[in-house]
Amino acid sequence: LEEDSLPHEKRIVFIRHGCTYMNEHLETPGCGWGDPNFSDVFPDEHERETKYRDSPLSPKGVEQAKSLAKQLGDLVDGEPE
């Protein structure tokens, strides 16, 4: 077989989303799933709709995504950190 006809090695990378506002809320003592008096009802409807329902990345999560993008770019370029 010629070298060009051999299968190329592939790598599959599984990535989970970065930190969201809801992740940060659930890290607050007393706010985790199953904690006594836990509630996922937020009094401020605007905040609930914009931060906790289909929760977007928090500033921490955005930084995580940027860092990951750089690492993946380096991996694709053949220079993993």
PDB file of N, CA, C and O in Angstrom:
ATOM      1  N   LEU A   1       0.834  -1.194   0.000  1.00  0.00           N
ATOM      2  CA  LEU A   1       0.000   0.000   0.000  1.00  0.00           C
ATOM      3  C   LEU A   1       0.872   1.249   0.000  1.00  0.00           C
ATOM      4  O   LEU A   1       1.894   1.297   0.678  1.00  0.00           O
ATOM      5  N   GLU A   2       0.412   2.215  -0.714  1.00  0.00           N
ATOM      6  CA  GLU A   2       1.129   3.484  -0.728  1.00  0.00           C
ATOM      7  C   GLU A   2       0.761   4.276   0.514  1.00  0.00           C
ATOM      8  O   GLU A   2      -0.336   4.154   1.053  1.00  0.00           O
ATOM      9  N   GLU A   3       1.690   5.106   0.951  1.00  0.00           N
ATOM     10  CA  GLU A   3       1.482   5.867   2.186  1.00  0.00           C
ATOM     11  C   GLU A   3       0.223   6.736   2.118  1.00  0.00           C
ATOM     12  O   GLU A   3      -0.511   6.867   3.089  1.00  0.00           O
ATOM     13  N   ASP A   4      -0.074   7.309   0.955  1.00  0.00           N
ATOM     14  CA  ASP A   4      -1.257   8.173   0.819  1.00  0.00           C
ATOM     15  C   ASP A   4      -2.559   7.406   0.953  1.00  0.00           C
ATOM     16  O   ASP A   4      -3.598   7.986   1.238  1.00  0.00           O
ATOM     17  N   SER A   5      -2.550   6.095   0.755  1.00  0.00           N
ATOM     18  CA  SER A   5      -3.788   5.320   0.837  1.00  0.00           C
ATOM     19  C   SER A   5      -4.063   4.791   2.235  1.00  0.00           C
ATOM     20  O   SER A   5      -5.107   4.211   2.484  1.00  0.00           O
ATOM     21  N   LEU A   6      -3.118   4.975   3.166  1.00  0.00           N
ATOM     22  CA  LEU A   6      -3.325   4.515   4.533  1.00  0.00           C
ATOM     23  C   LEU A   6      -4.266   5.460   5.273  1.00  0.00           C
ATOM     24  O   LEU A   6      -4.245   6.662   5.041  1.00  0.00           O
ATOM     25  N   PRO A   7      -5.088   4.916   6.152  1.00  0.00           N
ATOM     26  CA  PRO A   7      -5.983   5.800   6.916  1.00  0.00           C
ATOM     27  C   PRO A   7      -5.169   6.727   7.821  1.00  0.00           C
ATOM     28  O   PRO A   7      -4.130   6.341   8.344  1.00  0.00           O
ATOM     29  N   HIS A   8      -5.649   7.947   7.934  1.00  0.00           N
ATOM     30  CA  HIS A   8      -4.988   8.915   8.811  1.00  0.00           C
ATOM     31  C   HIS A   8      -5.539   8.780  10.223  1.00  0.00           C
ATOM     32  O   HIS A   8      -6.719   8.491  10.414  1.00  0.00           O
ATOM     33  N   GLU A   9      -4.679   8.976  11.193  1.00  0.00           N
ATOM     34  CA  GLU A   9      -5.119   8.919  12.579  1.00  0.00           C
ATOM     35  C   GLU A   9      -6.047  10.096  12.857  1.00  0.00           C
ATOM     36  O   GLU A   9      -5.789  11.216  12.424  1.00  0.00           O
ATOM     37  N   LYS A  10      -7.121   9.839  13.565  1.00  0.00           N
ATOM     38  CA  LYS A  10      -8.066  10.897  13.920  1.00  0.00           C
ATOM     39  C   LYS A  10      -8.234  10.938  15.421  1.00  0.00           C
ATOM     40  O   LYS A  10      -8.077   9.934  16.098  1.00  0.00           O
ATOM     41  N   ARG A  11      -8.553  12.091  15.908  1.00  0.00           N
ATOM     42  CA  ARG A  11      -8.787  12.275  17.341  1.00  0.00           C
ATOM     43  C   ARG A  11     -10.168  12.905  17.502  1.00  0.00           C
ATOM     44  O   ARG A  11     -10.491  13.865  16.818  1.00  0.00           O
ATOM     45  N   ILE A  12     -10.941  12.333  18.382  1.00  0.00           N
ATOM     46  CA  ILE A  12     -12.252  12.902  18.704  1.00  0.00           C
ATOM     47  C   ILE A  12     -12.133  13.578  20.056  1.00  0.00           C
ATOM     48  O   ILE A  12     -11.668  12.964  21.019  1.00  0.00           O
ATOM     49  N   VAL A  13     -12.554  14.814  20.114  1.00  0.00           N
ATOM     50  CA  VAL A  13     -12.477  15.582  21.353  1.00  0.00           C
ATOM     51  C   VAL A  13     -13.901  15.936  21.771  1.00  0.00           C
ATOM     52  O   VAL A  13     -14.639  16.556  21.007  1.00  0.00           O
ATOM     53  N   PHE A  14     -14.289  15.533  22.970  1.00  0.00           N
ATOM     54  CA  PHE A  14     -15.604  15.881  23.506  1.00  0.00           C
ATOM     55  C   PHE A  14     -15.445  17.109  24.384  1.00  0.00           C
ATOM     56  O   PHE A  14     -14.557  17.165  25.235  1.00  0.00           O
ATOM     57  N   ILE A  15     -16.305  18.076  24.170  1.00  0.00           N
ATOM     58  CA  ILE A  15     -16.218  19.331  24.910  1.00  0.00           C
ATOM     59  C   ILE A  15     -17.572  19.635  25.527  1.00  0.00           C
ATOM     60  O   ILE A  15     -18.593  19.605  24.843  1.00  0.00           O
ATOM     61  N   ARG A  16     -17.554  19.917  26.795  1.00  0.00           N
ATOM     62  CA  ARG A  16     -18.765  20.327  27.496  1.00  0.00           C
ATOM     63  C   ARG A  16     -18.755  21.849  27.559  1.00  0.00           C
ATOM     64  O   ARG A  16     -17.706  22.471  27.541  1.00  0.00           O
ATOM     65  N   HIS A  17     -19.915  22.424  27.656  1.00  0.00           N
ATOM     66  CA  HIS A  17     -19.994  23.888  27.697  1.00  0.00           C
ATOM     67  C   HIS A  17     -19.229  24.451  28.883  1.00  0.00           C
ATOM     68  O   HIS A  17     -18.974  23.756  29.866  1.00  0.00           O
ATOM     69  N   GLY A  18     -18.884  25.711  28.807  1.00  0.00           N
ATOM     70  CA  GLY A  18     -18.217  26.398  29.908  1.00  0.00           C
ATOM     71  C   GLY A  18     -19.209  26.771  30.996  1.00  0.00           C
ATOM     72  O   GLY A  18     -20.404  26.448  30.935  1.00  0.00           O
ATOM     73  N   CYS A  19     -18.725  27.467  31.978  1.00  0.00           N
ATOM     74  CA  CYS A  19     -19.524  27.862  33.138  1.00  0.00           C
ATOM     75  C   CYS A  19     -20.648  28.820  32.730  1.00  0.00           C
ATOM     76  O   CYS A  19     -20.436  29.768  31.993  1.00  0.00           O
ATOM     77  N   THR A  20     -21.849  28.555  33.217  1.00  0.00           N
ATOM     78  CA  THR A  20     -23.007  29.420  32.948  1.00  0.00           C
ATOM     79  C   THR A  20     -23.423  30.133  34.228  1.00  0.00           C
ATOM     80  O   THR A  20     -22.964  29.808  35.324  1.00  0.00           O
ATOM     81  N   TYR A  21     -24.315  31.098  34.073  1.00  0.00           N
ATOM     82  CA  TYR A  21     -24.846  31.797  35.249  1.00  0.00           C
ATOM     83  C   TYR A  21     -25.521  30.810  36.202  1.00  0.00           C
ATOM     84  O   TYR A  21     -25.392  30.914  37.419  1.00  0.00           O
ATOM     85  N   MET A  22     -26.226  29.824  35.643  1.00  0.00           N
ATOM     86  CA  MET A  22     -26.909  28.849  36.495  1.00  0.00           C
ATOM     87  C   MET A  22     -25.890  27.985  37.230  1.00  0.00           C
ATOM     88  O   MET A  22     -26.076  27.686  38.409  1.00  0.00           O
ATOM     89  N   ASN A  23     -24.781  27.590  36.560  1.00  0.00           N
ATOM     90  CA  ASN A  23     -23.729  26.831  37.250  1.00  0.00           C
ATOM     91  C   ASN A  23     -23.240  27.610  38.463  1.00  0.00           C
ATOM     92  O   ASN A  23     -23.056  27.045  39.550  1.00  0.00           O
ATOM     93  N   GLU A  24     -22.997  28.905  38.264  1.00  0.00           N
ATOM     94  CA  GLU A  24     -22.495  29.728  39.362  1.00  0.00           C
ATOM     95  C   GLU A  24     -23.534  29.848  40.479  1.00  0.00           C
ATOM     96  O   GLU A  24     -23.198  29.806  41.654  1.00  0.00           O
ATOM     97  N   HIS A  25     -24.803  29.977  40.115  1.00  0.00           N
ATOM     98  CA  HIS A  25     -25.869  30.053  41.115  1.00  0.00           C
ATOM     99  C   HIS A  25     -25.904  28.762  41.940  1.00  0.00           C
ATOM    100  O   HIS A  25     -26.020  28.805  43.167  1.00  0.00           O
ATOM    101  N   LEU A  26     -25.774  27.629  41.260  1.00  0.00           N
ATOM    102  CA  LEU A  26     -25.856  26.342  41.953  1.00  0.00           C
ATOM    103  C   LEU A  26     -24.641  26.079  42.843  1.00  0.00           C
ATOM    104  O   LEU A  26     -24.700  25.222  43.724  1.00  0.00           O
ATOM    105  N   GLU A  27     -23.543  26.818  42.634  1.00  0.00           N
ATOM    106  CA  GLU A  27     -22.367  26.693  43.497  1.00  0.00           C
ATOM    107  C   GLU A  27     -22.533  27.455  44.805  1.00  0.00           C
ATOM    108  O   GLU A  27     -21.786  27.218  45.755  1.00  0.00           O
ATOM    109  N   THR A  28     -23.510  28.352  44.879  1.00  0.00           N
ATOM    110  CA  THR A  28     -23.745  29.131  46.085  1.00  0.00           C
ATOM    111  C   THR A  28     -24.262  28.203  47.181  1.00  0.00           C
ATOM    112  O   THR A  28     -25.188  27.409  46.938  1.00  0.00           O
ATOM    113  N   PRO A  29     -23.679  28.251  48.390  1.00  0.00           N
ATOM    114  CA  PRO A  29     -24.162  27.381  49.468  1.00  0.00           C
ATOM    115  C   PRO A  29     -25.677  27.503  49.667  1.00  0.00           C
ATOM    116  O   PRO A  29     -26.212  28.616  49.704  1.00  0.00           O
ATOM    117  N   GLY A  30     -26.348  26.354  49.741  1.00  0.00           N
ATOM    118  CA  GLY A  30     -27.794  26.330  49.936  1.00  0.00           C
ATOM    119  C   GLY A  30     -28.593  26.405  48.654  1.00  0.00           C
ATOM    120  O   GLY A  30     -29.812  26.332  48.671  1.00  0.00           O
ATOM    121  N   CYS A  31     -27.920  26.559  47.515  1.00  0.00           N
ATOM    122  CA  CYS A  31     -28.620  26.718  46.236  1.00  0.00           C
ATOM    123  C   CYS A  31     -28.461  25.522  45.307  1.00  0.00           C
ATOM    124  O   CYS A  31     -28.882  25.573  44.165  1.00  0.00           O
ATOM    125  N   GLY A  32     -27.821  24.453  45.773  1.00  0.00           N
ATOM    126  CA  GLY A  32     -27.611  23.286  44.918  1.00  0.00           C
ATOM    127  C   GLY A  32     -28.850  22.422  44.823  1.00  0.00           C
ATOM    128  O   GLY A  32     -29.723  22.452  45.703  1.00  0.00           O
ATOM    129  N   TRP A  33     -28.954  21.650  43.720  1.00  0.00           N
ATOM    130  CA  TRP A  33     -30.074  20.730  43.569  1.00  0.00           C
ATOM    131  C   TRP A  33     -30.153  19.831  44.799  1.00  0.00           C
ATOM    132  O   TRP A  33     -29.168  19.277  45.234  1.00  0.00           O
ATOM    133  N   GLY A  34     -31.315  19.729  45.392  1.00  0.00           N
ATOM    134  CA  GLY A  34     -31.521  18.844  46.528  1.00  0.00           C
ATOM    135  C   GLY A  34     -31.209  19.466  47.877  1.00  0.00           C
ATOM    136  O   GLY A  34     -31.483  18.859  48.910  1.00  0.00           O
ATOM    137  N   ASP A  35     -30.628  20.667  47.905  1.00  0.00           N
ATOM    138  CA  ASP A  35     -30.388  21.331  49.191  1.00  0.00           C
ATOM    139  C   ASP A  35     -31.727  21.701  49.829  1.00  0.00           C
ATOM    140  O   ASP A  35     -32.694  22.002  49.120  1.00  0.00           O
ATOM    141  N   PRO A  36     -31.795  21.696  51.177  1.00  0.00           N
ATOM    142  CA  PRO A  36     -33.032  22.124  51.824  1.00  0.00           C
ATOM    143  C   PRO A  36     -33.377  23.547  51.368  1.00  0.00           C
ATOM    144  O   PRO A  36     -32.505  24.390  51.206  1.00  0.00           O
ATOM    145  N   ASN A  37     -34.632  23.781  51.116  1.00  0.00           N
ATOM    146  CA  ASN A  37     -35.143  25.086  50.676  1.00  0.00           C
ATOM    147  C   ASN A  37     -34.644  25.497  49.290  1.00  0.00           C
ATOM    148  O   ASN A  37     -34.727  26.657  48.918  1.00  0.00           O
ATOM    149  N   PHE A  38     -34.114  24.524  48.512  1.00  0.00           N
ATOM    150  CA  PHE A  38     -33.677  24.860  47.149  1.00  0.00           C
ATOM    151  C   PHE A  38     -34.861  25.346  46.340  1.00  0.00           C
ATOM    152  O   PHE A  38     -35.958  24.823  46.420  1.00  0.00           O
ATOM    153  N   SER A  39     -34.616  26.359  45.533  1.00  0.00           N
ATOM    154  CA  SER A  39     -35.641  26.852  44.619  1.00  0.00           C
ATOM    155  C   SER A  39     -34.971  27.302  43.333  1.00  0.00           C
ATOM    156  O   SER A  39     -33.899  27.906  43.353  1.00  0.00           O
ATOM    157  N   ASP A  40     -35.589  26.989  42.227  1.00  0.00           N
ATOM    158  CA  ASP A  40     -35.102  27.523  40.964  1.00  0.00           C
ATOM    159  C   ASP A  40     -36.084  28.563  40.426  1.00  0.00           C
ATOM    160  O   ASP A  40     -36.151  28.836  39.245  1.00  0.00           O
ATOM    161  N   VAL A  41     -36.839  29.155  41.351  1.00  0.00           N
ATOM    162  CA  VAL A  41     -37.753  30.242  41.014  1.00  0.00           C
ATOM    163  C   VAL A  41     -37.068  31.539  41.421  1.00  0.00           C
ATOM    164  O   VAL A  41     -36.668  31.709  42.576  1.00  0.00           O
ATOM    165  N   PHE A  42     -36.879  32.423  40.460  1.00  0.00           N
ATOM    166  CA  PHE A  42     -36.189  33.676  40.711  1.00  0.00           C
ATOM    167  C   PHE A  42     -37.197  34.815  40.700  1.00  0.00           C
ATOM    168  O   PHE A  42     -37.994  34.942  39.773  1.00  0.00           O
ATOM    169  N   PRO A  43     -37.167  35.679  41.740  1.00  0.00           N
ATOM    170  CA  PRO A  43     -38.160  36.741  41.838  1.00  0.00           C
ATOM    171  C   PRO A  43     -38.073  37.764  40.706  1.00  0.00           C
ATOM    172  O   PRO A  43     -39.083  38.305  40.276  1.00  0.00           O
ATOM    173  N   ASP A  44     -36.893  38.026  40.199  1.00  0.00           N
ATOM    174  CA  ASP A  44     -36.734  39.003  39.119  1.00  0.00           C
ATOM    175  C   ASP A  44     -36.940  38.286  37.783  1.00  0.00           C
ATOM    176  O   ASP A  44     -36.078  37.534  37.319  1.00  0.00           O
ATOM    177  N   GLU A  45     -38.096  38.506  37.150  1.00  0.00           N
ATOM    178  CA  GLU A  45     -38.438  37.770  35.933  1.00  0.00           C
ATOM    179  C   GLU A  45     -37.441  38.042  34.797  1.00  0.00           C
ATOM    180  O   GLU A  45     -37.050  37.124  34.075  1.00  0.00           O
ATOM    181  N   HIS A  46     -37.001  39.289  34.652  1.00  0.00           N
ATOM    182  CA  HIS A  46     -36.047  39.614  33.586  1.00  0.00           C
ATOM    183  C   HIS A  46     -34.731  38.845  33.792  1.00  0.00           C
ATOM    184  O   HIS A  46     -34.192  38.259  32.858  1.00  0.00           O
ATOM    185  N   GLU A  47     -34.238  38.850  35.034  1.00  0.00           N
ATOM    186  CA  GLU A  47     -33.003  38.126  35.326  1.00  0.00           C
ATOM    187  C   GLU A  47     -33.192  36.628  35.094  1.00  0.00           C
ATOM    188  O   GLU A  47     -32.329  35.962  34.517  1.00  0.00           O
ATOM    189  N   ARG A  48     -34.332  36.099  35.504  1.00  0.00           N
ATOM    190  CA  ARG A  48     -34.615  34.673  35.302  1.00  0.00           C
ATOM    191  C   ARG A  48     -34.588  34.326  33.816  1.00  0.00           C
ATOM    192  O   ARG A  48     -33.977  33.342  33.411  1.00  0.00           O
ATOM    193  N   GLU A  49     -35.214  35.162  32.999  1.00  0.00           N
ATOM    194  CA  GLU A  49     -35.302  34.877  31.567  1.00  0.00           C
ATOM    195  C   GLU A  49     -33.959  35.062  30.855  1.00  0.00           C
ATOM    196  O   GLU A  49     -33.657  34.343  29.914  1.00  0.00           O
ATOM    197  N   THR A  50     -33.146  36.014  31.302  1.00  0.00           N
ATOM    198  CA  THR A  50     -31.903  36.312  30.588  1.00  0.00           C
ATOM    199  C   THR A  50     -30.688  35.565  31.118  1.00  0.00           C
ATOM    200  O   THR A  50     -29.707  35.410  30.394  1.00  0.00           O
ATOM    201  N   LYS A  51     -30.732  35.111  32.376  1.00  0.00           N
ATOM    202  CA  LYS A  51     -29.550  34.462  32.945  1.00  0.00           C
ATOM    203  C   LYS A  51     -29.750  33.003  33.318  1.00  0.00           C
ATOM    204  O   LYS A  51     -28.792  32.232  33.309  1.00  0.00           O
ATOM    205  N   TYR A  52     -30.955  32.596  33.687  1.00  0.00           N
ATOM    206  CA  TYR A  52     -31.122  31.262  34.259  1.00  0.00           C
ATOM    207  C   TYR A  52     -31.935  30.315  33.400  1.00  0.00           C
ATOM    208  O   TYR A  52     -31.793  29.109  33.519  1.00  0.00           O
ATOM    209  N   ARG A  53     -32.767  30.819  32.550  1.00  0.00           N
ATOM    210  CA  ARG A  53     -33.520  29.952  31.648  1.00  0.00           C
ATOM    211  C   ARG A  53     -32.708  29.830  30.367  1.00  0.00           C
ATOM    212  O   ARG A  53     -32.412  30.821  29.723  1.00  0.00           O
ATOM    213  N   ASP A  54     -32.325  28.631  29.997  1.00  0.00           N
ATOM    214  CA  ASP A  54     -31.394  28.391  28.896  1.00  0.00           C
ATOM    215  C   ASP A  54     -30.166  29.268  29.123  1.00  0.00           C
ATOM    216  O   ASP A  54     -29.784  30.095  28.314  1.00  0.00           O
ATOM    217  N   SER A  55     -29.564  29.062  30.263  1.00  0.00           N
ATOM    218  CA  SER A  55     -28.523  29.918  30.825  1.00  0.00           C
ATOM    219  C   SER A  55     -27.340  30.144  29.881  1.00  0.00           C
ATOM    220  O   SER A  55     -26.716  29.194  29.413  1.00  0.00           O
ATOM    221  N   PRO A  56     -27.015  31.411  29.624  1.00  0.00           N
ATOM    222  CA  PRO A  56     -25.848  31.708  28.791  1.00  0.00           C
ATOM    223  C   PRO A  56     -24.553  31.555  29.589  1.00  0.00           C
ATOM    224  O   PRO A  56     -24.576  31.451  30.823  1.00  0.00           O
ATOM    225  N   LEU A  57     -23.441  31.578  28.880  1.00  0.00           N
ATOM    226  CA  LEU A  57     -22.154  31.545  29.560  1.00  0.00           C
ATOM    227  C   LEU A  57     -21.995  32.794  30.421  1.00  0.00           C
ATOM    228  O   LEU A  57     -22.360  33.885  30.015  1.00  0.00           O
ATOM    229  N   SER A  58     -21.439  32.595  31.589  1.00  0.00           N
ATOM    230  CA  SER A  58     -21.098  33.716  32.461  1.00  0.00           C
ATOM    231  C   SER A  58     -19.773  34.296  31.963  1.00  0.00           C
ATOM    232  O   SER A  58     -19.121  33.701  31.093  1.00  0.00           O
ATOM    233  N   PRO A  59     -19.338  35.435  32.504  1.00  0.00           N
ATOM    234  CA  PRO A  59     -18.018  35.945  32.108  1.00  0.00           C
ATOM    235  C   PRO A  59     -16.915  34.890  32.286  1.00  0.00           C
ATOM    236  O   PRO A  59     -16.025  34.772  31.442  1.00  0.00           O
ATOM    237  N   LYS A  60     -16.994  34.099  33.351  1.00  0.00           N
ATOM    238  CA  LYS A  60     -16.021  33.023  33.559  1.00  0.00           C
ATOM    239  C   LYS A  60     -16.103  32.009  32.409  1.00  0.00           C
ATOM    240  O   LYS A  60     -15.084  31.552  31.891  1.00  0.00           O
ATOM    241  N   GLY A  61     -17.326  31.665  32.004  1.00  0.00           N
ATOM    242  CA  GLY A  61     -17.520  30.712  30.913  1.00  0.00           C
ATOM    243  C   GLY A  61     -17.014  31.242  29.574  1.00  0.00           C
ATOM    244  O   GLY A  61     -16.482  30.489  28.760  1.00  0.00           O
ATOM    245  N   VAL A  62     -17.170  32.540  29.351  1.00  0.00           N
ATOM    246  CA  VAL A  62     -16.658  33.154  28.117  1.00  0.00           C
ATOM    247  C   VAL A  62     -15.138  33.043  28.087  1.00  0.00           C
ATOM    248  O   VAL A  62     -14.544  32.695  27.058  1.00  0.00           O
ATOM    249  N   GLU A  63     -14.496  33.302  29.215  1.00  0.00           N
ATOM    250  CA  GLU A  63     -13.033  33.172  29.291  1.00  0.00           C
ATOM    251  C   GLU A  63     -12.603  31.723  29.073  1.00  0.00           C
ATOM    252  O   GLU A  63     -11.604  31.455  28.409  1.00  0.00           O
ATOM    253  N   GLN A  64     -13.372  30.774  29.625  1.00  0.00           N
ATOM    254  CA  GLN A  64     -13.066  29.360  29.408  1.00  0.00           C
ATOM    255  C   GLN A  64     -13.153  29.018  27.920  1.00  0.00           C
ATOM    256  O   GLN A  64     -12.302  28.303  27.384  1.00  0.00           O
ATOM    257  N   ALA A  65     -14.181  29.537  27.245  1.00  0.00           N
ATOM    258  CA  ALA A  65     -14.358  29.264  25.815  1.00  0.00           C
ATOM    259  C   ALA A  65     -13.216  29.858  25.001  1.00  0.00           C
ATOM    260  O   ALA A  65     -12.707  29.219  24.068  1.00  0.00           O
ATOM    261  N   LYS A  66     -12.796  31.061  25.345  1.00  0.00           N
ATOM    262  CA  LYS A  66     -11.675  31.688  24.632  1.00  0.00           C
ATOM    263  C   LYS A  66     -10.397  30.882  24.822  1.00  0.00           C
ATOM    264  O   LYS A  66      -9.638  30.670  23.872  1.00  0.00           O
ATOM    265  N   SER A  67     -10.162  30.428  26.037  1.00  0.00           N
ATOM    266  CA  SER A  67      -8.972  29.626  26.325  1.00  0.00           C
ATOM    267  C   SER A  67      -9.016  28.309  25.547  1.00  0.00           C
ATOM    268  O   SER A  67      -8.017  27.879  24.966  1.00  0.00           O
ATOM    269  N   LEU A  68     -10.192  27.689  25.515  1.00  0.00           N
ATOM    270  CA  LEU A  68     -10.339  26.434  24.787  1.00  0.00           C
ATOM    271  C   LEU A  68     -10.125  26.647  23.296  1.00  0.00           C
ATOM    272  O   LEU A  68      -9.477  25.836  22.634  1.00  0.00           O
ATOM    273  N   ALA A  69     -10.654  27.744  22.753  1.00  0.00           N
ATOM    274  CA  ALA A  69     -10.481  28.027  21.329  1.00  0.00           C
ATOM    275  C   ALA A  69      -8.995  28.121  20.986  1.00  0.00           C
ATOM    276  O   ALA A  69      -8.544  27.602  19.961  1.00  0.00           O
ATOM    277  N   LYS A  70      -8.222  28.768  21.853  1.00  0.00           N
ATOM    278  CA  LYS A  70      -6.782  28.870  21.618  1.00  0.00           C
ATOM    279  C   LYS A  70      -6.133  27.486  21.669  1.00  0.00           C
ATOM    280  O   LYS A  70      -5.328  27.142  20.808  1.00  0.00           O
ATOM    281  N   GLN A  71      -6.506  26.696  22.661  1.00  0.00           N
ATOM    282  CA  GLN A  71      -5.930  25.352  22.784  1.00  0.00           C
ATOM    283  C   GLN A  71      -6.282  24.491  21.575  1.00  0.00           C
ATOM    284  O   GLN A  71      -5.436  23.749  21.067  1.00  0.00           O
ATOM    285  N   LEU A  72      -7.530  24.578  21.120  1.00  0.00           N
ATOM    286  CA  LEU A  72      -7.931  23.788  19.954  1.00  0.00           C
ATOM    287  C   LEU A  72      -7.225  24.269  18.705  1.00  0.00           C
ATOM    288  O   LEU A  72      -6.836  23.467  17.860  1.00  0.00           O
ATOM    289  N   GLY A  73      -7.035  25.577  18.577  1.00  0.00           N
ATOM    290  CA  GLY A  73      -6.296  26.108  17.439  1.00  0.00           C
ATOM    291  C   GLY A  73      -4.890  25.571  17.430  1.00  0.00           C
ATOM    292  O   GLY A  73      -4.363  25.168  16.387  1.00  0.00           O
ATOM    293  N   ASP A  74      -4.246  25.526  18.593  1.00  0.00           N
ATOM    294  CA  ASP A  74      -2.901  24.971  18.696  1.00  0.00           C
ATOM    295  C   ASP A  74      -2.904  23.485  18.354  1.00  0.00           C
ATOM    296  O   ASP A  74      -1.992  22.985  17.688  1.00  0.00           O
ATOM    297  N   LEU A  75      -3.945  22.761  18.767  1.00  0.00           N
ATOM    298  CA  LEU A  75      -4.042  21.331  18.488  1.00  0.00           C
ATOM    299  C   LEU A  75      -4.182  21.097  16.994  1.00  0.00           C
ATOM    300  O   LEU A  75      -3.521  20.238  16.427  1.00  0.00           O
ATOM    301  N   VAL A  76      -5.024  21.890  16.341  1.00  0.00           N
ATOM    302  CA  VAL A  76      -5.228  21.746  14.906  1.00  0.00           C
ATOM    303  C   VAL A  76      -3.954  22.091  14.150  1.00  0.00           C
ATOM    304  O   VAL A  76      -3.605  21.475  13.154  1.00  0.00           O
ATOM    305  N   ASP A  77      -3.211  23.068  14.661  1.00  0.00           N
ATOM    306  CA  ASP A  77      -1.947  23.459  14.037  1.00  0.00           C
ATOM    307  C   ASP A  77      -0.825  22.472  14.351  1.00  0.00           C
ATOM    308  O   ASP A  77       0.292  22.653  13.889  1.00  0.00           O
ATOM    309  N   GLY A  78      -1.115  21.475  15.189  1.00  0.00           N
ATOM    310  CA  GLY A  78      -0.124  20.465  15.521  1.00  0.00           C
ATOM    311  C   GLY A  78       0.801  20.830  16.651  1.00  0.00           C
ATOM    312  O   GLY A  78       1.838  20.229  16.836  1.00  0.00           O
ATOM    313  N   GLU A  79       0.405  21.812  17.446  1.00  0.00           N
ATOM    314  CA  GLU A  79       1.248  22.258  18.551  1.00  0.00           C
ATOM    315  C   GLU A  79       0.425  22.328  19.833  1.00  0.00           C
ATOM    316  O   GLU A  79       0.185  23.403  20.366  1.00  0.00           O
ATOM    317  N   PRO A  80      -0.059  21.184  20.355  1.00  0.00           N
ATOM    318  CA  PRO A  80      -0.858  21.240  21.568  1.00  0.00           C
ATOM    319  C   PRO A  80      -0.039  21.761  22.749  1.00  0.00           C
ATOM    320  O   PRO A  80       1.146  21.512  22.834  1.00  0.00           O
ATOM    321  N   GLU A  81      -0.715  22.512  23.618  1.00  0.00           N
ATOM    322  CA  GLU A  81      -0.034  23.050  24.805  1.00  0.00           C
ATOM    323  C   GLU A  81       0.121  21.991  25.849  1.00  0.00           C
ATOM    324  O   GLU A  81      -0.626  21.128  26.045  1.00  0.00           O
TER     325      GLU A  81
END
